[in-house]
Amino acid sequence: MKPRNIEFGLLILAAVIASAGYYLASLGATAEIPVDVLPFFLVVLVLFFVTHLFIRFALPFADGLIFPLVALLNGLGFMMISRLDPDLAIFQAAWTFLGLIAFVGFVTIISDLKALEPYRYTLAAVGVAALLLPLVPGLGAEINGARIWVRIGPASIQPGEIAKVILATFFASYLAEKKDLLSLKAHQFGPIGLPAFKYFGPLLFAWGLTLVVMVQQRDLGTSLLFFTLFLVMVYVATGRSIYVFSGLSLFLGGGFLAWLSFGHVRVRVATWLDPFADVSNTGHQISQAQFALADGGLTGTGLGLGTPNKIPVVESDMIFAAFGEELGLLGATSILVIFLLFVSSGVRIALSAGSEFERLLSTGLVLLLGFQAFVIIGGTLRVLPLTGVTLPFVSYGGSSLISNYVILAILMRISHNSVVAAADELIASSDDSS
Amino acid sequence: MILPRPARYLLLALLAVGFFVLIEFHSSLSSTVIGLIIVGMLAIVIGLFYFVGREMSPLHNVTAVLLLGFFILFLQLNRIQVLQASEVQAVPGNNRQTERVFGDERGEILSSDGVVVAFSEPATESETFDFRRVYPHGELYAHTVGYVSLTFGSEGIEQSYQDALVADTGELGLVSGGEPTDLVLGINHELQLAAREALKDPETGADRNGSVVALDPRTGEIRALWSYPSFDPQPLASLSSREALDAVAEIEPSTDLGGIQCLDTPRCPKAYGDRQSPGSTFKVVVGGAALDSTPIELDSPVFPSVEAFNLPDGGATISNYNNANCGGPLLVLIARSCNAGFAQIAIEDVGPDQLIAQAERFGFNTKIPLDVPESDVVASNFPTDFGEFRGDGRGFDLFDKSNDLGQTAIGQFEVQATPLNMALVAAGIANEGTIMVPRIVAGEAVDDTTLDPFEPQEWRDATTRASANDLRDAMFEVVRNGTGTNLQIEGLDVGAKTGTADVGDDVHAWVISFAGPVNADPELAVAVLVERQQGEAGITGGRVAAPIARELFENFYGLDS
């Protein structure tokens, strides 16, 4: 079957699931989704189908699974946000609209990602500048203790979200060019061979800078993600596990230093190990999430019938707990499975990518989203200390949604181009043989 | 070397298991074991990378790690949502269960003599909820029945019997279930009132801080449980959160609601939620240890009459009350409450290990399984470390802290007991050495006149039957000829042990006691603690606390004078 027809069929399924959820949530005994949110939900659904039409036209050969999966995540997220806070749902509809506009715009403008490669240092500079923006006095704003926001008029945006995508592009292009040099063993220390240090300079600089900035902004979640993105891309580029192990030791060392020097990090770790020691204060958020999940049980309280609003920041960081409470173990596991399917589609795209740069970029981005889901769900479930990042495509939040749609655009563009390139090659080789 | 596929899966499974063990049991494992597990897991990861990873592309490896991560999420999700869900729901501060059923109709709670102590009445049309909970007797049952509050969750048996009290309306609240169940307490309303009256100062009528616990030694059913200060639970159960908050602010003007210290707050159920030095009432535990595990009998040997016991190496001395001369066989030591003799028995005959074991058999160092929320119960404390063996005394083992051991024998040093625990000590002796599980609720009411009682359950064997009978005789002797003569009641066999524990310049006045018809099994065991009485001459457990126990026995047997 053609990928676009698969996509259309699955998109209908996703729309049915999200609509059924929306309908159930609006029936719920305690949750009342006001009637005036319904048009927004319908608009979101229609937008998905309009985007599908655009993909038919612009990216006919792209992977057919990934867009319906994203639409399902986004649709379920919108459904849950409407149930949690109808006012936010209206904004989320606007963010979804802007995200899809970004998707369409990116796909239209960038017909070949390799065109970005020559601008890698410009991209690095733009990425770092975007990260630094919230620290500019008068422009930056602090929300919930993290200085990662920029206020423009009435809206607050997180430039760090889009900086992630930009810097991933820089890493990918740099590594694609220098991978052979980085894989060389220029220095031998016993059994461990290390590459020439000079090739590491720009990478370490960019990485160190972003880490410093993010620690400065107290955004531990994003810096953890960045770190992982960097490690994964270097490892995938060079195939040398020494990078992974030295990176992990660096991380453990850095984590220990952060634990020693920052009170808020110690509090995070303490509430991770024993969330119920201080249920009303430091452990409040994570305890409420555990209470909600425990109330959900196997099948959940039913949509609209739980009390997920008792969890602080439930609409963004903690939205997974809301699914766990109202849809139970079954529903929460479904969310996990959707993310796994998303990651596997992304990895398939990476495997088929036409160039090393595209392979690295798609790998980095898809694993970034997969790992981000792992970090925030792990934080909600106390597998990891809680760090505030969004659940991709599900949580409330404009910056995150828009930058995630840009990532989707990159993945689908790479997917489409690789099929076209392979077909061209096939035609060329058959021409040769004739 | 290529690792076969099953071996890879086995290693991955081992990783997941290791992770699970770490999350699940990290609090009960020693740091060495935890370290070994972490090293083992790291070794597996390195091994996987070394043997498997190099055969695969890096992209596969990274994806496999992420997959493992999601698998761990799935395991943990199962744990929180299903395996441990009921424990998470029972965490103190988790009010979700209460909130879900707040305002539903709940069953009535009745005293054993048929007085309604909690009931639900329909709320008015304009109110948010269908029913309001009414506690007609105010502070009298605050620490047993508890309350159900929208703001503060539920307490007491309103919480621990919530499932029975609230009609099952199905998980979604959509099914109309059966009638809510009515509960019957073991508490006798008249006796509970008598306990409150008796704790007041007999001369001025002023309230005194303290606790009174009365229970049936044969079944563990609580007959009266009162501690002062108490509070009226009614405003906490208000349908308006504002009223509930104001009420608590009035009860506890300066306390943060997150972590209430039990001392001096009326919401603290002192009878089982606060522990104090038991003083000489603890001597019956030492007596039990002597009878159970040494050749000492009730009438032999005869301990010398001395003013004080001195440790052989010149450590501190343990003196008798008022430095009086005191001695004789164990029967007399108990009757006259000789400190020196008990210090000698604990140090020279029983030794730390036996005494620790005996105290724990009497319920120390464990939370008593009373049928209230477990988090409200405080375990009595008996110290478990008396230092290193230091050498031979006068034919007995000497330890670094033998002096502390002597102090524990008279219920001082770090020995602390809840009044409920001391009532169980008396009950265990009265019930031939067996302590029953104490219960506030006697059973479910089938209809207006029939009770479906809960089966009594044994909790601990405190002493052997023979030792218990000896101790019972000794406690009879306390009332006949010892420190508890205030408890002599015509027509009853009463046994008791008094205690006067020093707390700074003040004293805690204690008595533990039991009574029954002449030559029959005791039917009521009582512990009384009157806290912080001014430490003047003559202010003793026998004089301050014993009359309170007497009032209870007289009320229970209808002998009001």
mmCIF file of N, CA and C in Angstrom, chain A residues 96-193:
data_model
loop_
_atom_site.group_PDB
_atom_site.id
_atom_site.type_symbol
_atom_site.label_atom_id
_atom_site.label_comp_id
_atom_site.label_asym_id
_atom_site.label_seq_id
_atom_site.Cartn_x
_atom_site.Cartn_y
_atom_site.Cartn_z
ATOM 1 N N THR A 96 -1.068 24.190 18.260
ATOM 2 C CA THR A 96 -1.067 23.109 17.277
ATOM 3 C C THR A 96 -1.125 23.686 15.868
ATOM 4 N N PHE A 97 -1.967 24.695 15.719
ATOM 5 C CA PHE A 97 -2.070 25.365 14.433
ATOM 6 C C PHE A 97 -0.715 25.922 14.011
ATOM 7 N N LEU A 98 -0.061 26.651 14.931
ATOM 8 C CA LEU A 98 1.241 27.224 14.616
ATOM 9 C C LEU A 98 2.274 26.131 14.335
ATOM 10 N N GLY A 99 2.190 25.020 15.103
ATOM 11 C CA GLY A 99 3.121 23.916 14.898
ATOM 12 C C GLY A 99 2.982 23.337 13.504
ATOM 13 N N LEU A 100 1.719 23.162 13.067
ATOM 14 C CA LEU A 100 1.499 22.603 11.734
ATOM 15 C C LEU A 100 1.932 23.599 10.652
ATOM 16 N N ILE A 101 1.723 24.900 10.926
ATOM 17 C CA ILE A 101 2.214 25.938 10.006
ATOM 18 C C ILE A 101 3.738 25.823 9.889
ATOM 19 N N ALA A 102 4.412 25.639 11.059
ATOM 20 C CA ALA A 102 5.869 25.510 11.052
ATOM 21 C C ALA A 102 6.275 24.289 10.239
ATOM 22 N N PHE A 103 5.518 23.208 10.405
ATOM 23 C CA PHE A 103 5.788 21.977 9.666
ATOM 24 C C PHE A 103 5.693 22.238 8.164
ATOM 25 N N VAL A 104 4.572 22.814 7.770
ATOM 26 C CA VAL A 104 4.343 23.079 6.344
ATOM 27 C C VAL A 104 5.405 24.039 5.818
ATOM 28 N N GLY A 105 5.671 25.078 6.590
ATOM 29 C CA GLY A 105 6.651 26.082 6.160
ATOM 30 C C GLY A 105 8.023 25.464 5.977
ATOM 31 N N PHE A 106 8.439 24.647 6.950
ATOM 32 C CA PHE A 106 9.772 24.061 6.888
ATOM 33 C C PHE A 106 9.892 23.153 5.672
ATOM 34 N N VAL A 107 8.876 22.298 5.488
ATOM 35 C CA VAL A 107 8.928 21.353 4.368
ATOM 36 C C VAL A 107 8.961 22.108 3.038
ATOM 37 N N THR A 108 8.211 23.216 2.964
ATOM 38 C CA THR A 108 8.152 23.977 1.723
ATOM 39 C C THR A 108 9.487 24.666 1.427
ATOM 40 N N ILE A 109 10.057 25.259 2.459
ATOM 41 C CA ILE A 109 11.269 26.059 2.248
ATOM 42 C C ILE A 109 12.491 25.164 2.059
ATOM 43 N N ILE A 110 12.653 24.159 2.917
ATOM 44 C CA ILE A 110 13.847 23.323 2.873
ATOM 45 C C ILE A 110 13.544 22.092 2.028
ATOM 46 N N SER A 111 13.992 22.102 0.791
ATOM 47 C CA SER A 111 13.721 20.929 -0.038
ATOM 48 C C SER A 111 14.840 19.913 0.112
ATOM 49 N N ASP A 112 15.980 20.325 0.599
ATOM 50 C CA ASP A 112 17.060 19.383 0.843
ATOM 51 C C ASP A 112 17.840 19.847 2.059
ATOM 52 N N LEU A 113 17.887 18.995 3.089
ATOM 53 C CA LEU A 113 18.524 19.406 4.339
ATOM 54 C C LEU A 113 20.015 19.638 4.168
ATOM 55 N N LYS A 114 20.572 18.962 3.170
ATOM 56 C CA LYS A 114 22.015 19.113 2.970
ATOM 57 C C LYS A 114 22.373 20.568 2.652
ATOM 58 N N ALA A 115 21.348 21.335 2.214
ATOM 59 C CA ALA A 115 21.586 22.752 1.932
ATOM 60 C C ALA A 115 21.993 23.506 3.201
ATOM 61 N N LEU A 116 21.653 22.939 4.366
ATOM 62 C CA LEU A 116 21.975 23.619 5.627
ATOM 63 C C LEU A 116 23.426 23.420 6.034
ATOM 64 N N GLU A 117 24.052 22.370 5.481
ATOM 65 C CA GLU A 117 25.376 21.990 5.964
ATOM 66 C C GLU A 117 26.402 23.116 5.946
ATOM 67 N N PRO A 118 26.488 23.910 4.883
ATOM 68 C CA PRO A 118 27.533 24.946 4.851
ATOM 69 C C PRO A 118 27.373 25.992 5.950
ATOM 70 N N TYR A 119 26.172 26.105 6.493
ATOM 71 C CA TYR A 119 25.933 27.166 7.490
ATOM 72 C C TYR A 119 26.103 26.664 8.906
ATOM 73 N N ARG A 120 26.911 25.598 9.046
ATOM 74 C CA ARG A 120 26.895 24.956 10.366
ATOM 75 C C ARG A 120 27.336 25.882 11.478
ATOM 76 N N TYR A 121 28.372 26.700 11.255
ATOM 77 C CA TYR A 121 28.841 27.549 12.361
ATOM 78 C C TYR A 121 27.873 28.692 12.612
ATOM 79 N N THR A 122 27.210 29.151 11.556
ATOM 80 C CA THR A 122 26.148 30.134 11.753
ATOM 81 C C THR A 122 25.046 29.528 12.613
ATOM 82 N N LEU A 123 24.705 28.268 12.297
ATOM 83 C CA LEU A 123 23.657 27.597 13.072
ATOM 84 C C LEU A 123 24.070 27.477 14.534
ATOM 85 N N ALA A 124 25.353 27.102 14.747
ATOM 86 C CA ALA A 124 25.826 26.979 16.125
ATOM 87 C C ALA A 124 25.672 28.310 16.844
ATOM 88 N N ALA A 125 26.057 29.389 16.168
ATOM 89 C CA ALA A 125 25.983 30.711 16.802
ATOM 90 C C ALA A 125 24.533 31.070 17.105
ATOM 91 N N VAL A 126 23.637 30.783 16.136
ATOM 92 C CA VAL A 126 22.214 31.107 16.344
ATOM 93 C C VAL A 126 21.662 30.281 17.513
ATOM 94 N N GLY A 127 22.046 29.006 17.552
ATOM 95 C CA GLY A 127 21.567 28.128 18.624
ATOM 96 C C GLY A 127 21.996 28.640 19.983
ATOM 97 N N VAL A 128 23.273 28.990 20.098
ATOM 98 C CA VAL A 128 23.780 29.473 21.376
ATOM 99 C C VAL A 128 23.112 30.793 21.745
ATOM 100 N N ALA A 129 22.931 31.663 20.741
ATOM 101 C CA ALA A 129 22.287 32.949 21.008
ATOM 102 C C ALA A 129 20.864 32.740 21.515
ATOM 103 N N ALA A 130 20.158 31.789 20.890
ATOM 104 C CA ALA A 130 18.791 31.509 21.321
ATOM 105 C C ALA A 130 18.771 31.025 22.767
ATOM 106 N N LEU A 131 19.783 30.216 23.085
ATOM 107 C CA LEU A 131 19.841 29.714 24.456
ATOM 108 C C LEU A 131 20.092 30.843 25.453
ATOM 109 N N LEU A 132 20.922 31.825 25.002
ATOM 110 C CA LEU A 132 21.313 32.906 25.920
ATOM 111 C C LEU A 132 20.215 33.948 26.089
ATOM 112 N N LEU A 133 19.282 33.978 25.155
ATOM 113 C CA LEU A 133 18.268 35.037 25.125
ATOM 114 C C LEU A 133 17.561 35.270 26.468
ATOM 115 N N PRO A 134 17.146 34.208 27.162
ATOM 116 C CA PRO A 134 16.425 34.458 28.425
ATOM 117 C C PRO A 134 17.272 35.129 29.491
ATOM 118 N N LEU A 135 18.602 35.115 29.324
ATOM 119 C CA LEU A 135 19.450 35.734 30.340
ATOM 120 C C LEU A 135 19.585 37.234 30.114
ATOM 121 N N VAL A 136 19.096 37.707 28.942
ATOM 122 C CA VAL A 136 19.174 39.143 28.667
ATOM 123 C C VAL A 136 18.186 39.880 29.573
ATOM 124 N N PRO A 137 18.675 40.843 30.333
ATOM 125 C CA PRO A 137 17.764 41.557 31.251
ATOM 126 C C PRO A 137 16.669 42.274 30.475
ATOM 127 N N GLY A 138 15.474 42.267 31.008
ATOM 128 C CA GLY A 138 14.365 42.948 30.368
ATOM 129 C C GLY A 138 13.619 42.067 29.384
ATOM 130 N N LEU A 139 14.336 41.109 28.804
ATOM 131 C CA LEU A 139 13.721 40.234 27.821
ATOM 132 C C LEU A 139 13.344 38.898 28.451
ATOM 133 N N GLY A 140 14.278 38.363 29.254
ATOM 134 C CA GLY A 140 14.072 37.052 29.854
ATOM 135 C C GLY A 140 13.115 37.122 31.027
ATOM 136 N N ALA A 141 12.483 35.999 31.324
ATOM 137 C CA ALA A 141 11.571 35.948 32.459
ATOM 138 C C ALA A 141 11.744 34.608 33.169
ATOM 139 N N GLU A 142 11.514 34.633 34.468
ATOM 140 C CA GLU A 142 11.667 33.413 35.246
ATOM 141 C C GLU A 142 10.288 32.882 35.608
ATOM 142 N N ILE A 143 10.020 31.615 35.252
ATOM 143 C CA ILE A 143 8.741 30.990 35.611
ATOM 144 C C ILE A 143 9.044 29.677 36.314
ATOM 145 N N ASN A 144 8.439 29.476 37.458
ATOM 146 C CA ASN A 144 8.672 28.265 38.261
ATOM 147 C C ASN A 144 10.156 28.023 38.537
ATOM 148 N N GLY A 145 10.893 29.102 38.770
ATOM 149 C CA GLY A 145 12.281 28.946 39.185
ATOM 150 C C GLY A 145 13.256 28.736 38.053
ATOM 151 N N ALA A 146 12.786 28.595 36.804
ATOM 152 C CA ALA A 146 13.708 28.389 35.697
ATOM 153 C C ALA A 146 13.681 29.617 34.795
ATOM 154 N N ARG A 147 14.881 30.154 34.510
ATOM 155 C CA ARG A 147 14.939 31.351 33.674
ATOM 156 C C ARG A 147 15.152 30.919 32.232
ATOM 157 N N ILE A 148 14.108 30.360 31.623
ATOM 158 C CA ILE A 148 14.243 29.843 30.265
ATOM 159 C C ILE A 148 13.203 30.469 29.347
ATOM 160 N N TRP A 149 12.621 31.563 29.785
ATOM 161 C CA TRP A 149 11.520 32.145 29.020
ATOM 162 C C TRP A 149 11.896 33.515 28.472
ATOM 163 N N VAL A 150 11.298 33.816 27.333
ATOM 164 C CA VAL A 150 11.402 35.161 26.789
ATOM 165 C C VAL A 150 9.990 35.677 26.604
ATOM 166 N N ARG A 151 9.761 36.886 27.130
ATOM 167 C CA ARG A 151 8.425 37.458 27.030
ATOM 168 C C ARG A 151 8.349 38.382 25.828
ATOM 169 N N ILE A 152 7.431 38.092 24.926
ATOM 170 C CA ILE A 152 7.199 38.986 23.795
ATOM 171 C C ILE A 152 5.736 39.353 23.835
ATOM 172 N N GLY A 153 5.461 40.596 24.208
ATOM 173 C CA GLY A 153 4.074 41.007 24.369
ATOM 174 C C GLY A 153 3.414 40.123 25.418
ATOM 175 N N PRO A 154 2.249 39.568 25.096
ATOM 176 C CA PRO A 154 1.542 38.758 26.084
ATOM 177 C C PRO A 154 2.068 37.322 26.150
ATOM 178 N N ALA A 155 2.845 36.894 25.151
ATOM 179 C CA ALA A 155 3.228 35.486 25.084
ATOM 180 C C ALA A 155 4.618 35.265 25.667
ATOM 181 N N SER A 156 4.796 34.099 26.249
ATOM 182 C CA SER A 156 6.113 33.705 26.716
ATOM 183 C C SER A 156 6.573 32.523 25.879
ATOM 184 N N ILE A 157 7.791 32.583 25.377
ATOM 185 C CA ILE A 157 8.285 31.446 24.617
ATOM 186 C C ILE A 157 9.604 30.957 25.210
ATOM 187 N N GLN A 158 9.899 29.699 24.933
ATOM 188 C CA GLN A 158 11.151 29.101 25.395
ATOM 189 C C GLN A 158 12.062 28.924 24.189
ATOM 190 N N PRO A 159 12.998 29.841 23.978
ATOM 191 C CA PRO A 159 13.869 29.712 22.812
ATOM 192 C C PRO A 159 14.750 28.470 22.885
ATOM 193 N N GLY A 160 14.941 27.937 24.090
ATOM 194 C CA GLY A 160 15.764 26.741 24.239
ATOM 195 C C GLY A 160 15.221 25.556 23.462
ATOM 196 N N GLU A 161 13.887 25.504 23.318
ATOM 197 C CA GLU A 161 13.282 24.380 22.619
ATOM 198 C C GLU A 161 13.748 24.322 21.162
ATOM 199 N N ILE A 162 13.707 25.469 20.490
ATOM 200 C CA ILE A 162 14.104 25.475 19.086
ATOM 201 C C ILE A 162 15.627 25.400 18.979
ATOM 202 N N ALA A 163 16.329 25.909 20.035
ATOM 203 C CA ALA A 163 17.792 25.834 20.031
ATOM 204 C C ALA A 163 18.249 24.380 19.988
ATOM 205 N N LYS A 164 17.458 23.494 20.618
ATOM 206 C CA LYS A 164 17.792 22.071 20.600
ATOM 207 C C LYS A 164 17.901 21.571 19.165
ATOM 208 N N VAL A 165 16.909 21.949 18.349
ATOM 209 C CA VAL A 165 16.874 21.474 16.965
ATOM 210 C C VAL A 165 18.047 22.070 16.191
ATOM 211 N N ILE A 166 18.286 23.358 16.402
ATOM 212 C CA ILE A 166 19.355 24.037 15.657
ATOM 213 C C ILE A 166 20.709 23.427 16.009
ATOM 214 N N LEU A 167 20.953 23.230 17.289
ATOM 215 C CA LEU A 167 22.258 22.707 17.695
ATOM 216 C C LEU A 167 22.423 21.245 17.282
ATOM 217 N N ALA A 168 21.323 20.494 17.261
ATOM 218 C CA ALA A 168 21.405 19.119 16.766
ATOM 219 C C ALA A 168 21.852 19.123 15.310
ATOM 220 N N THR A 169 21.349 20.085 14.546
ATOM 221 C CA THR A 169 21.754 20.198 13.147
ATOM 222 C C THR A 169 23.251 20.498 13.045
ATOM 223 N N PHE A 170 23.715 21.380 13.906
ATOM 224 C CA PHE A 170 25.146 21.692 13.919
ATOM 225 C C PHE A 170 25.965 20.446 14.261
ATOM 226 N N PHE A 171 25.603 19.766 15.329
ATOM 227 C CA PHE A 171 26.330 18.545 15.720
ATOM 228 C C PHE A 171 26.390 17.576 14.542
ATOM 229 N N ALA A 172 25.232 17.377 13.901
ATOM 230 C CA ALA A 172 25.143 16.381 12.836
ATOM 231 C C ALA A 172 26.087 16.737 11.683
ATOM 232 N N SER A 173 26.082 17.995 11.282
ATOM 233 C CA SER A 173 26.903 18.347 10.128
ATOM 234 C C SER A 173 28.381 18.298 10.509
ATOM 235 N N TYR A 174 28.708 18.725 11.707
ATOM 236 C CA TYR A 174 30.107 18.698 12.140
ATOM 237 C C TYR A 174 30.598 17.254 12.229
ATOM 238 N N LEU A 175 29.808 16.415 12.865
ATOM 239 C CA LEU A 175 30.209 15.015 13.045
ATOM 240 C C LEU A 175 30.273 14.278 11.719
ATOM 241 N N ALA A 176 29.344 14.613 10.801
ATOM 242 C CA ALA A 176 29.339 13.936 9.509
ATOM 243 C C ALA A 176 30.654 14.191 8.793
ATOM 244 N N GLU A 177 31.163 15.401 8.917
ATOM 245 C CA GLU A 177 32.413 15.723 8.221
ATOM 246 C C GLU A 177 33.630 15.160 8.946
ATOM 247 N N LYS A 178 33.626 15.236 10.281
ATOM 248 C CA LYS A 178 34.831 14.915 11.044
ATOM 249 C C LYS A 178 34.810 13.506 11.643
ATOM 250 N N LYS A 179 33.822 12.688 11.249
ATOM 251 C CA LYS A 179 33.674 11.419 11.961
ATOM 252 C C LYS A 179 34.917 10.538 11.826
ATOM 253 N N ASP A 180 35.537 10.566 10.648
ATOM 254 C CA ASP A 180 36.703 9.708 10.457
ATOM 255 C C ASP A 180 37.846 10.158 11.364
ATOM 256 N N LEU A 181 38.010 11.481 11.435
ATOM 257 C CA LEU A 181 39.074 12.005 12.298
ATOM 258 C C LEU A 181 38.801 11.680 13.756
ATOM 259 N N LEU A 182 37.512 11.726 14.108
ATOM 260 C CA LEU A 182 37.160 11.465 15.504
ATOM 261 C C LEU A 182 37.288 9.989 15.841
ATOM 262 N N SER A 183 37.161 9.131 14.829
ATOM 263 C CA SER A 183 37.265 7.700 15.102
ATOM 264 C C SER A 183 38.716 7.252 15.189
ATOM 265 N N LEU A 184 39.630 8.047 14.628
ATOM 266 C CA LEU A 184 41.049 7.683 14.644
ATOM 267 C C LEU A 184 41.566 7.633 16.071
ATOM 268 N N LYS A 185 42.531 6.742 16.270
ATOM 269 C CA LYS A 185 43.171 6.700 17.583
ATOM 270 C C LYS A 185 44.517 7.410 17.470
ATOM 271 N N ALA A 186 44.509 8.696 17.751
ATOM 272 C CA ALA A 186 45.734 9.472 17.617
ATOM 273 C C ALA A 186 46.636 9.288 18.841
ATOM 274 N N HIS A 187 46.021 9.156 19.985
ATOM 275 C CA HIS A 187 46.791 8.948 21.222
ATOM 276 C C HIS A 187 46.399 7.611 21.803
ATOM 277 N N GLN A 188 47.400 6.857 22.209
ATOM 278 C CA GLN A 188 47.106 5.549 22.791
ATOM 279 C C GLN A 188 47.467 5.561 24.276
ATOM 280 N N PHE A 189 46.461 5.313 25.111
ATOM 281 C CA PHE A 189 46.715 5.178 26.552
ATOM 282 C C PHE A 189 46.402 3.745 26.940
ATOM 283 N N GLY A 190 47.452 2.897 26.954
ATOM 284 C CA GLY A 190 47.195 1.491 27.237
ATOM 285 C C GLY A 190 46.231 0.940 26.206
ATOM 286 N N PRO A 191 45.139 0.322 26.641
ATOM 287 C CA PRO A 191 44.197 -0.239 25.670
ATOM 288 C C PRO A 191 43.271 0.821 25.083
ATOM 289 N N ILE A 192 43.304 2.033 25.630
ATOM 290 C CA ILE A 192 42.339 3.048 25.223
ATOM 291 C C ILE A 192 42.970 4.007 24.229
ATOM 292 N N GLY A 193 42.380 4.066 23.040
ATOM 293 C CA GLY A 193 42.888 4.992 22.048
ATOM 294 C C GLY A 193 42.001 6.221 21.986
#
